[in-house]
Amino acid sequence: ATIKNTDEIAEWLKAEAITLNWRPVTLKEGVLLYDEIQFKDGSTRKINVETRNSPLNLALHMIKSGGQALIFTGTRRNAVSTAKKAASEVEKLLSKPLKRSLNLVAQKILSTGERTRISELLAELVKCGVAFHHAGLSGAHRKIIEDAFREGKIKVLTATPTLAFGVNLPARMVIIQDYRRYEPGYGYYPISVLEYKQMAGRAGRPRYDKVGEAVLVAKTDDERDYLMESYVFAKPERIWSKLAVERILRSHVLATVASDFAHTETGIYEFFGKTLYAFQYDVRAIKTVVAKILKFLYDENMIEVEGENIYATRFGKRVSELYIDPVSGVIIRDALRTRAPKLTELSVLHMIAHTPDMYPKLRPYSREIDPLALFVEEHAREFMFEVPDPWQDQLEYEEFLGEVKLAQTLQAWIEEVSEDEIIERFHVQPGDLYRIIETARWLLYATRELAVLFNHKDLLPLISELTQRVKKGVKKELLPLVQLEGIGRIRARILYNAGLKSIEDLKHAKIEELTRLPLIGPRLAKKIKEQVGGFVKKDKWKRIGKGEEWQQKALTEY
C-alpha cells in the first residue's frame, strides 16, 4: 500500500513503521502525448500511430511487444465503448491457436448463468482478445475474464478503477485513459494521487516482466505538464479517518454498548478517544456526534439508562447482531407496527428498499418518472410509508420513486422475469442485480428476526416465503423444487412445466423421463433421484450412461 502518513498511523497504533521501496518488477511511470511517451526518469519512447485513439495505439504497441495492456476508464460505459473500439484492431494480431482458445472462453461465458445482452457482447469481444471488467458484471463472468487475462489469452482489458482495489491482476502496461471522475451533482473532478498510484501499481507481472509501465494520456502540452507534476512526480495524500460521519458512526456506537465494550457515557467517549479520528483531530470533535447518536438510540428504545450506566435493550442488541444500520432497524420496526392498509409483497419489498442499508440504490430516469408516478398512485394503499408530495420536495419524491423502481426490480425477479428482460426494463446490470438480491435477502432476514422479536407472528409466513423467493428468484409454486441441489430457477421451471411439480412427482418419475428434459441430463437426473429418495437400477443407469454424452448449454436456449 502507498501511504504518506505511515509514521502517524504507527504512532497511533504504538507500533514501528517499516517502509519498503522494493518492488518485484521495476515501475516506469510516464505520460503519452500524441506519439511519444515521456517517462519520469527523463527517457522517451515513440509509438506507431495506427488509429486516432491514443490509448488503443499504446495497447497495440504493447501487444506487438509481446505484452498485455490494462486500460482504466472513468465509467462503466467508457470501459465497454473502449473495448469495442479495440476489438477489431486487436483481433488482427491474434494467432489461430489463440483464437480457438478464446472461442472456448467465450462459450464458457455464454453457458454461465442466464444469457443476456451484456454476456453476449462480452463473449463477442473475448473472441477478439478484448474484454471489459466492471462491478456491473456478474461475479462468475468477472472471474472468467480475470482468469483468461492472467493466462495471457485476453490481450486488452478495459476496466473501471474498482479493479485496482483488491484484485491482483497485473499487466505489462497500465494505461490511465481518464484521470477525472464524474460525480452526480458535482460534475467532473480529478482523481486522487493515491488512486492513481493504486492503478499504476498493477503494472508489471512478477516472473514475466522485468519492467512494468504505467502511462497517463494527455491531449495537449499543458495537460502533459499537469499530469507529470500532479500525478507522476506527486506523493500520495495522507490517510484521514472519516469515522465522525453520523451514518458511519451510528452502528459503531450501538455495537460499543451492545458488545459490552463500554457501559457509561464517559466510557463510550474514552473508547472512541482511542480511534484514529480522535488521534488526528481531537476527541472533542467526535463527542458532539456521539452525543447526538446516543440521544437517537435512547429515543428509539435501543439503549436504556440506569443512573450512569447505559445498556442495550433487546431491540438494540438484536439490531447490532444483525449488522444493520440502527435507522434501518427503526424503519422496519415502525413499518411492521403501523403496516400498509393493504399488505402485499410490494409492501415488504418497498420497505426494505426504503432503508439506508439497501445498496445499490436505483435512480429513476426522466422518462421513467411518469410511469412510476402512475404505479405509485395505483398501489398507494400498499406502501408502508406516506408518499412524499412532489410539489413540496421534488428530490424526496424522486428518491421514493427510485425505491419503488428497486421494489419493482425485485418483484420482477421473484416472478421469474429473465435477467435480460430485467436488465433491459430497469436499466440495471447483472452485478448490480445480484448485489440488490443479496442485500434484499439480508434485510428480509433482519425483518423476520425483528418480526419475531416484536411478536408479529401473523407476518412470519409472508416474510419467510418472500425471503426464499428472493433467494431463488422463483414464483411460490417452485419453492419445493429449488430446494434440491443443482436445481435453480430455470431447471425448476422446466421440471414444473413437464408435470413434475413436487418432490413426490420426482420420486415416482422414471429416470429416462428426467434425462430427456432440457438442462437435466443423466448425471443431474441421478442426483435428483438420490435426493428425493428414488431408486435407479444399476443396469438402467449403465444403459443411460452409454447414450450420447450430454453437454451443458446456455440456459436461455430453452
PDB file of C-alpha atoms in Angstrom, residues 304-533:
ATOM      1  CA  GLU A 304     -31.679   2.333  28.344  1.00  0.00           C
ATOM      2  CA  VAL A 305     -30.088   4.352  31.137  1.00  0.00           C
ATOM      3  CA  GLU A 306     -29.847   3.339  34.791  1.00  0.00           C
ATOM      4  CA  GLY A 307     -28.037   6.053  36.736  1.00  0.00           C
ATOM      5  CA  GLU A 308     -24.701   6.472  34.963  1.00  0.00           C
ATOM      6  CA  ASN A 309     -24.916   3.075  33.270  1.00  0.00           C
ATOM      7  CA  ILE A 310     -26.055   2.537  29.684  1.00  0.00           C
ATOM      8  CA  TYR A 311     -27.327  -0.835  28.451  1.00  0.00           C
ATOM      9  CA  ALA A 312     -28.607  -2.106  25.115  1.00  0.00           C
ATOM     10  CA  THR A 313     -32.273  -3.109  25.046  1.00  0.00           C
ATOM     11  CA  ARG A 314     -33.343  -6.384  23.397  1.00  0.00           C
ATOM     12  CA  PHE A 315     -34.178  -4.332  20.306  1.00  0.00           C
ATOM     13  CA  GLY A 316     -30.812  -2.541  20.284  1.00  0.00           C
ATOM     14  CA  LYS A 317     -28.868  -5.761  20.860  1.00  0.00           C
ATOM     15  CA  ARG A 318     -30.689  -7.591  18.042  1.00  0.00           C
ATOM     16  CA  VAL A 319     -30.162  -4.698  15.604  1.00  0.00           C
ATOM     17  CA  SER A 320     -26.448  -4.716  16.439  1.00  0.00           C
ATOM     18  CA  GLU A 321     -26.250  -8.504  15.997  1.00  0.00           C
ATOM     19  CA  LEU A 322     -27.968  -8.229  12.602  1.00  0.00           C
ATOM     20  CA  TYR A 323     -25.325  -5.694  11.425  1.00  0.00           C
ATOM     21  CA  ILE A 324     -27.952  -3.289  10.124  1.00  0.00           C
ATOM     22  CA  ASP A 325     -27.964   0.484  10.479  1.00  0.00           C
ATOM     23  CA  PRO A 326     -29.986   1.477  13.582  1.00  0.00           C
ATOM     24  CA  VAL A 327     -32.059   3.713  11.279  1.00  0.00           C
ATOM     25  CA  SER A 328     -32.934   0.612   9.201  1.00  0.00           C
ATOM     26  CA  GLY A 329     -33.969  -1.135  12.416  1.00  0.00           C
ATOM     27  CA  VAL A 330     -36.281   1.739  13.334  1.00  0.00           C
ATOM     28  CA  ILE A 331     -37.795   1.882   9.826  1.00  0.00           C
ATOM     29  CA  ILE A 332     -38.522  -1.874   9.844  1.00  0.00           C
ATOM     30  CA  ARG A 333     -39.880  -1.857  13.422  1.00  0.00           C
ATOM     31  CA  ASP A 334     -42.237   1.057  12.756  1.00  0.00           C
ATOM     32  CA  ALA A 335     -43.392  -0.336   9.396  1.00  0.00           C
ATOM     33  CA  LEU A 336     -44.226  -3.726  10.937  1.00  0.00           C
ATOM     34  CA  ARG A 337     -46.173  -1.954  13.666  1.00  0.00           C
ATOM     35  CA  THR A 338     -48.191   0.501  11.535  1.00  0.00           C
ATOM     36  CA  ARG A 339     -48.344  -1.619   8.334  1.00  0.00           C
ATOM     37  CA  ALA A 340     -49.827  -0.723   4.973  1.00  0.00           C
ATOM     38  CA  PRO A 341     -53.621  -0.515   4.560  1.00  0.00           C
ATOM     39  CA  LYS A 342     -53.263  -3.358   2.043  1.00  0.00           C
ATOM     40  CA  LEU A 343     -50.295  -5.568   2.960  1.00  0.00           C
ATOM     41  CA  THR A 344     -48.687  -7.272  -0.065  1.00  0.00           C
ATOM     42  CA  GLU A 345     -45.293  -8.476  -1.289  1.00  0.00           C
ATOM     43  CA  LEU A 346     -44.775  -4.989  -2.721  1.00  0.00           C
ATOM     44  CA  SER A 347     -45.267  -3.517   0.782  1.00  0.00           C
ATOM     45  CA  VAL A 348     -42.381  -5.558   2.208  1.00  0.00           C
ATOM     46  CA  LEU A 349     -40.091  -5.151  -0.809  1.00  0.00           C
ATOM     47  CA  HIS A 350     -40.549  -1.372  -0.808  1.00  0.00           C
ATOM     48  CA  MET A 351     -39.995  -1.285   2.962  1.00  0.00           C
ATOM     49  CA  ILE A 352     -36.506  -2.819   2.655  1.00  0.00           C
ATOM     50  CA  ALA A 353     -35.784  -0.580  -0.365  1.00  0.00           C
ATOM     51  CA  HIS A 354     -36.606   2.394   1.902  1.00  0.00           C
ATOM     52  CA  THR A 355     -33.819   1.535   4.387  1.00  0.00           C
ATOM     53  CA  PRO A 356     -30.355   3.161   4.204  1.00  0.00           C
ATOM     54  CA  ASP A 357     -28.791  -0.325   4.073  1.00  0.00           C
ATOM     55  CA  MET A 358     -30.259  -1.116   0.638  1.00  0.00           C
ATOM     56  CA  TYR A 359     -27.487  -0.840  -1.932  1.00  0.00           C
ATOM     57  CA  PRO A 360     -27.050  -0.115  -4.767  1.00  0.00           C
ATOM     58  CA  LYS A 361     -29.816   2.469  -4.978  1.00  0.00           C
ATOM     59  CA  LEU A 362     -31.669   2.799  -8.272  1.00  0.00           C
ATOM     60  CA  ARG A 363     -32.374   6.274  -9.600  1.00  0.00           C
ATOM     61  CA  PRO A 364     -35.345   6.911 -11.885  1.00  0.00           C
ATOM     62  CA  TYR A 365     -34.515   8.257 -15.339  1.00  0.00           C
ATOM     63  CA  SER A 366     -36.577  11.237 -16.515  1.00  0.00           C
ATOM     64  CA  ARG A 367     -38.552   9.023 -18.926  1.00  0.00           C
ATOM     65  CA  GLU A 368     -39.427   6.700 -16.011  1.00  0.00           C
ATOM     66  CA  ILE A 369     -40.862   9.391 -13.710  1.00  0.00           C
ATOM     67  CA  ASP A 370     -44.404   9.422 -15.145  1.00  0.00           C
ATOM     68  CA  PRO A 371     -44.867   5.603 -15.340  1.00  0.00           C
ATOM     69  CA  LEU A 372     -43.508   5.247 -11.784  1.00  0.00           C
ATOM     70  CA  ALA A 373     -45.771   8.048 -10.517  1.00  0.00           C
ATOM     71  CA  LEU A 374     -48.774   6.282 -12.084  1.00  0.00           C
ATOM     72  CA  PHE A 375     -47.716   2.978 -10.484  1.00  0.00           C
ATOM     73  CA  VAL A 376     -47.428   4.686  -7.072  1.00  0.00           C
ATOM     74  CA  GLU A 377     -50.898   6.176  -7.490  1.00  0.00           C
ATOM     75  CA  GLU A 378     -52.395   2.782  -8.411  1.00  0.00           C
ATOM     76  CA  HIS A 379     -50.691   0.986  -5.491  1.00  0.00           C
ATOM     77  CA  ALA A 380     -50.860   3.789  -2.893  1.00  0.00           C
ATOM     78  CA  ARG A 381     -52.587   1.575  -0.283  1.00  0.00           C
ATOM     79  CA  GLU A 382     -49.758  -1.000  -0.440  1.00  0.00           C
ATOM     80  CA  PHE A 383     -46.968   1.276   0.814  1.00  0.00           C
ATOM     81  CA  MET A 384     -45.846   1.273   4.449  1.00  0.00           C
ATOM     82  CA  PHE A 385     -44.891   4.947   4.226  1.00  0.00           C
ATOM     83  CA  GLU A 386     -46.597   8.153   3.200  1.00  0.00           C
ATOM     84  CA  VAL A 387     -45.868   9.121  -0.395  1.00  0.00           C
ATOM     85  CA  PRO A 388     -43.947  12.452  -0.450  1.00  0.00           C
ATOM     86  CA  ASP A 389     -45.610  15.442  -2.092  1.00  0.00           C
ATOM     87  CA  PRO A 390     -43.697  16.242  -5.330  1.00  0.00           C
ATOM     88  CA  TRP A 391     -44.731  19.908  -5.062  1.00  0.00           C
ATOM     89  CA  GLN A 392     -43.170  20.273  -1.609  1.00  0.00           C
ATOM     90  CA  ASP A 393     -39.975  18.232  -2.084  1.00  0.00           C
ATOM     91  CA  GLN A 394     -39.208  17.017  -5.600  1.00  0.00           C
ATOM     92  CA  LEU A 395     -35.912  15.405  -4.547  1.00  0.00           C
ATOM     93  CA  GLU A 396     -37.544  13.338  -1.777  1.00  0.00           C
ATOM     94  CA  TYR A 397     -40.321  12.319  -4.178  1.00  0.00           C
ATOM     95  CA  GLU A 398     -37.814  11.116  -6.796  1.00  0.00           C
ATOM     96  CA  GLU A 399     -35.920   9.168  -4.120  1.00  0.00           C
ATOM     97  CA  PHE A 400     -39.213   7.480  -3.223  1.00  0.00           C
ATOM     98  CA  LEU A 401     -39.772   6.627  -6.902  1.00  0.00           C
ATOM     99  CA  GLY A 402     -36.253   5.151  -7.007  1.00  0.00           C
ATOM    100  CA  GLU A 403     -37.182   2.897  -4.073  1.00  0.00           C
ATOM    101  CA  VAL A 404     -40.341   1.843  -5.911  1.00  0.00           C
ATOM    102  CA  LYS A 405     -38.254   1.060  -9.004  1.00  0.00           C
ATOM    103  CA  LEU A 406     -35.978  -1.133  -6.882  1.00  0.00           C
ATOM    104  CA  ALA A 407     -39.010  -2.916  -5.388  1.00  0.00           C
ATOM    105  CA  GLN A 408     -40.325  -3.484  -8.936  1.00  0.00           C
ATOM    106  CA  THR A 409     -36.942  -4.979  -9.889  1.00  0.00           C
ATOM    107  CA  LEU A 410     -37.144  -7.452  -7.002  1.00  0.00           C
ATOM    108  CA  GLN A 411     -40.775  -8.207  -7.850  1.00  0.00           C
ATOM    109  CA  ALA A 412     -39.810  -8.998 -11.452  1.00  0.00           C
ATOM    110  CA  TRP A 413     -37.033 -11.275 -10.159  1.00  0.00           C
ATOM    111  CA  ILE A 414     -39.395 -13.345  -7.971  1.00  0.00           C
ATOM    112  CA  GLU A 415     -41.928 -13.508 -10.826  1.00  0.00           C
ATOM    113  CA  GLU A 416     -39.240 -15.304 -12.900  1.00  0.00           C
ATOM    114  CA  VAL A 417     -38.706 -12.500 -15.406  1.00  0.00           C
ATOM    115  CA  SER A 418     -35.447 -13.285 -17.238  1.00  0.00           C
ATOM    116  CA  GLU A 419     -32.279 -11.454 -16.232  1.00  0.00           C
ATOM    117  CA  ASP A 420     -32.012  -9.988 -19.716  1.00  0.00           C
ATOM    118  CA  GLU A 421     -35.513  -8.508 -19.529  1.00  0.00           C
ATOM    119  CA  ILE A 422     -34.856  -7.130 -16.020  1.00  0.00           C
ATOM    120  CA  ILE A 423     -31.644  -5.509 -17.267  1.00  0.00           C
ATOM    121  CA  GLU A 424     -33.472  -4.004 -20.240  1.00  0.00           C
ATOM    122  CA  ARG A 425     -36.592  -2.905 -18.356  1.00  0.00           C
ATOM    123  CA  PHE A 426     -34.986  -1.413 -15.249  1.00  0.00           C
ATOM    124  CA  HIS A 427     -31.568  -0.399 -16.649  1.00  0.00           C
ATOM    125  CA  VAL A 428     -29.717  -2.439 -14.025  1.00  0.00           C
ATOM    126  CA  GLN A 429     -26.636  -4.509 -14.841  1.00  0.00           C
ATOM    127  CA  PRO A 430     -26.097  -8.154 -13.749  1.00  0.00           C
ATOM    128  CA  GLY A 431     -23.578  -7.389 -10.996  1.00  0.00           C
ATOM    129  CA  ASP A 432     -25.850  -4.697  -9.553  1.00  0.00           C
ATOM    130  CA  LEU A 433     -28.854  -7.033  -9.763  1.00  0.00           C
ATOM    131  CA  TYR A 434     -27.016  -9.730  -7.789  1.00  0.00           C
ATOM    132  CA  ARG A 435     -25.968  -7.198  -5.133  1.00  0.00           C
ATOM    133  CA  ILE A 436     -29.570  -5.967  -4.833  1.00  0.00           C
ATOM    134  CA  ILE A 437     -30.756  -9.567  -4.413  1.00  0.00           C
ATOM    135  CA  GLU A 438     -28.121 -10.360  -1.765  1.00  0.00           C
ATOM    136  CA  THR A 439     -28.858  -7.142   0.155  1.00  0.00           C
ATOM    137  CA  ALA A 440     -32.597  -7.855  -0.054  1.00  0.00           C
ATOM    138  CA  ARG A 441     -32.054 -11.363   1.377  1.00  0.00           C
ATOM    139  CA  TRP A 442     -30.092  -9.901   4.295  1.00  0.00           C
ATOM    140  CA  LEU A 443     -32.708  -7.216   5.020  1.00  0.00           C
ATOM    141  CA  LEU A 444     -35.593  -9.698   4.722  1.00  0.00           C
ATOM    142  CA  TYR A 445     -33.830 -11.953   7.218  1.00  0.00           C
ATOM    143  CA  ALA A 446     -33.432  -8.948   9.542  1.00  0.00           C
ATOM    144  CA  THR A 447     -37.127  -8.139   9.024  1.00  0.00           C
ATOM    145  CA  ARG A 448     -38.114 -11.663  10.031  1.00  0.00           C
ATOM    146  CA  GLU A 449     -35.924 -11.527  13.144  1.00  0.00           C
ATOM    147  CA  LEU A 450     -37.445  -8.204  14.220  1.00  0.00           C
ATOM    148  CA  ALA A 451     -40.944  -9.555  13.497  1.00  0.00           C
ATOM    149  CA  VAL A 452     -40.163 -12.443  15.873  1.00  0.00           C
ATOM    150  CA  LEU A 453     -38.795 -10.016  18.489  1.00  0.00           C
ATOM    151  CA  PHE A 454     -41.922  -7.847  18.400  1.00  0.00           C
ATOM    152  CA  ASN A 455     -44.280 -10.839  18.221  1.00  0.00           C
ATOM    153  CA  HIS A 456     -45.711 -10.182  14.745  1.00  0.00           C
ATOM    154  CA  LYS A 457     -46.417 -13.893  14.235  1.00  0.00           C
ATOM    155  CA  ASP A 458     -49.023 -13.243  11.544  1.00  0.00           C
ATOM    156  CA  LEU A 459     -46.339 -11.711   9.276  1.00  0.00           C
ATOM    157  CA  LEU A 460     -43.806 -14.545   9.549  1.00  0.00           C
ATOM    158  CA  PRO A 461     -45.243 -16.764   6.751  1.00  0.00           C
ATOM    159  CA  LEU A 462     -45.252 -13.865   4.246  1.00  0.00           C
ATOM    160  CA  ILE A 463     -41.717 -12.715   5.155  1.00  0.00           C
ATOM    161  CA  SER A 464     -40.256 -16.253   5.228  1.00  0.00           C
ATOM    162  CA  GLU A 465     -41.767 -17.159   1.859  1.00  0.00           C
ATOM    163  CA  LEU A 466     -40.630 -13.860   0.334  1.00  0.00           C
ATOM    164  CA  THR A 467     -37.084 -14.431   1.632  1.00  0.00           C
ATOM    165  CA  GLN A 468     -36.903 -17.811  -0.124  1.00  0.00           C
ATOM    166  CA  ARG A 469     -38.393 -16.449  -3.336  1.00  0.00           C
ATOM    167  CA  VAL A 470     -35.885 -13.581  -3.442  1.00  0.00           C
ATOM    168  CA  LYS A 471     -33.062 -16.043  -2.754  1.00  0.00           C
ATOM    169  CA  LYS A 472     -34.093 -18.334  -5.618  1.00  0.00           C
ATOM    170  CA  GLY A 473     -35.851 -15.899  -7.984  1.00  0.00           C
ATOM    171  CA  VAL A 474     -38.998 -18.004  -8.371  1.00  0.00           C
ATOM    172  CA  LYS A 475     -42.760 -17.977  -8.016  1.00  0.00           C
ATOM    173  CA  LYS A 476     -44.304 -19.669  -4.992  1.00  0.00           C
ATOM    174  CA  GLU A 477     -45.075 -22.964  -6.767  1.00  0.00           C
ATOM    175  CA  LEU A 478     -41.384 -23.662  -7.496  1.00  0.00           C
ATOM    176  CA  LEU A 479     -40.148 -23.363  -3.897  1.00  0.00           C
ATOM    177  CA  PRO A 480     -40.173 -27.147  -3.190  1.00  0.00           C
ATOM    178  CA  LEU A 481     -38.197 -27.878  -6.377  1.00  0.00           C
ATOM    179  CA  VAL A 482     -35.473 -25.239  -5.923  1.00  0.00           C
ATOM    180  CA  GLN A 483     -34.559 -26.729  -2.541  1.00  0.00           C
ATOM    181  CA  LEU A 484     -32.891 -29.590  -4.443  1.00  0.00           C
ATOM    182  CA  GLU A 485     -29.161 -29.314  -5.069  1.00  0.00           C
ATOM    183  CA  GLY A 486     -28.430 -28.495  -8.714  1.00  0.00           C
ATOM    184  CA  ILE A 487     -31.920 -27.110  -9.379  1.00  0.00           C
ATOM    185  CA  GLY A 488     -32.164 -23.364  -9.933  1.00  0.00           C
ATOM    186  CA  ARG A 489     -34.956 -21.172 -11.262  1.00  0.00           C
ATOM    187  CA  ILE A 490     -34.616 -22.318 -14.913  1.00  0.00           C
ATOM    188  CA  ARG A 491     -34.400 -26.069 -14.292  1.00  0.00           C
ATOM    189  CA  ALA A 492     -37.180 -25.893 -11.692  1.00  0.00           C
ATOM    190  CA  ARG A 493     -39.493 -24.265 -14.250  1.00  0.00           C
ATOM    191  CA  ILE A 494     -38.580 -26.939 -16.841  1.00  0.00           C
ATOM    192  CA  LEU A 495     -39.457 -29.698 -14.346  1.00  0.00           C
ATOM    193  CA  TYR A 496     -42.697 -27.977 -13.297  1.00  0.00           C
ATOM    194  CA  ASN A 497     -43.853 -27.403 -16.876  1.00  0.00           C
ATOM    195  CA  ALA A 498     -43.166 -31.087 -17.616  1.00  0.00           C
ATOM    196  CA  GLY A 499     -45.684 -32.022 -14.908  1.00  0.00           C
ATOM    197  CA  LEU A 500     -43.100 -32.785 -12.203  1.00  0.00           C
ATOM    198  CA  LYS A 501     -44.494 -30.272  -9.714  1.00  0.00           C
ATOM    199  CA  SER A 502     -43.488 -31.768  -6.375  1.00  0.00           C
ATOM    200  CA  ILE A 503     -40.887 -33.917  -4.647  1.00  0.00           C
ATOM    201  CA  GLU A 504     -43.409 -36.771  -4.753  1.00  0.00           C
ATOM    202  CA  ASP A 505     -43.741 -36.401  -8.549  1.00  0.00           C
ATOM    203  CA  LEU A 506     -39.957 -36.585  -8.923  1.00  0.00           C
ATOM    204  CA  LYS A 507     -39.793 -39.616  -6.660  1.00  0.00           C
ATOM    205  CA  HIS A 508     -42.133 -41.567  -8.951  1.00  0.00           C
ATOM    206  CA  ALA A 509     -40.764 -40.206 -12.254  1.00  0.00           C
ATOM    207  CA  LYS A 510     -38.765 -42.568 -14.464  1.00  0.00           C
ATOM    208  CA  ILE A 511     -35.079 -41.753 -14.870  1.00  0.00           C
ATOM    209  CA  GLU A 512     -35.489 -41.738 -18.673  1.00  0.00           C
ATOM    210  CA  GLU A 513     -38.212 -39.107 -18.348  1.00  0.00           C
ATOM    211  CA  LEU A 514     -35.837 -36.838 -16.444  1.00  0.00           C
ATOM    212  CA  THR A 515     -32.864 -37.294 -18.776  1.00  0.00           C
ATOM    213  CA  ARG A 516     -34.967 -36.292 -21.797  1.00  0.00           C
ATOM    214  CA  LEU A 517     -35.664 -32.867 -20.299  1.00  0.00           C
ATOM    215  CA  PRO A 518     -33.529 -29.874 -21.399  1.00  0.00           C
ATOM    216  CA  LEU A 519     -30.736 -28.889 -18.984  1.00  0.00           C
ATOM    217  CA  ILE A 520     -31.111 -32.042 -16.878  1.00  0.00           C
ATOM    218  CA  GLY A 521     -29.005 -34.838 -18.382  1.00  0.00           C
ATOM    219  CA  PRO A 522     -28.041 -38.227 -16.880  1.00  0.00           C
ATOM    220  CA  ARG A 523     -25.820 -37.042 -14.018  1.00  0.00           C
ATOM    221  CA  LEU A 524     -28.274 -34.488 -12.662  1.00  0.00           C
ATOM    222  CA  ALA A 525     -31.186 -36.898 -13.160  1.00  0.00           C
ATOM    223  CA  LYS A 526     -29.418 -39.461 -10.967  1.00  0.00           C
ATOM    224  CA  LYS A 527     -28.594 -36.750  -8.405  1.00  0.00           C
ATOM    225  CA  ILE A 528     -32.267 -35.709  -8.279  1.00  0.00           C
ATOM    226  CA  LYS A 529     -33.412 -39.306  -7.754  1.00  0.00           C
ATOM    227  CA  GLU A 530     -30.872 -39.755  -4.957  1.00  0.00           C
ATOM    228  CA  GLN A 531     -32.144 -36.616  -3.195  1.00  0.00           C
ATOM    229  CA  VAL A 532     -35.868 -37.378  -3.458  1.00  0.00           C
ATOM    230  CA  GLY A 533     -35.473 -40.989  -2.366  1.00  0.00           C
TER     231      GLY A 533
END
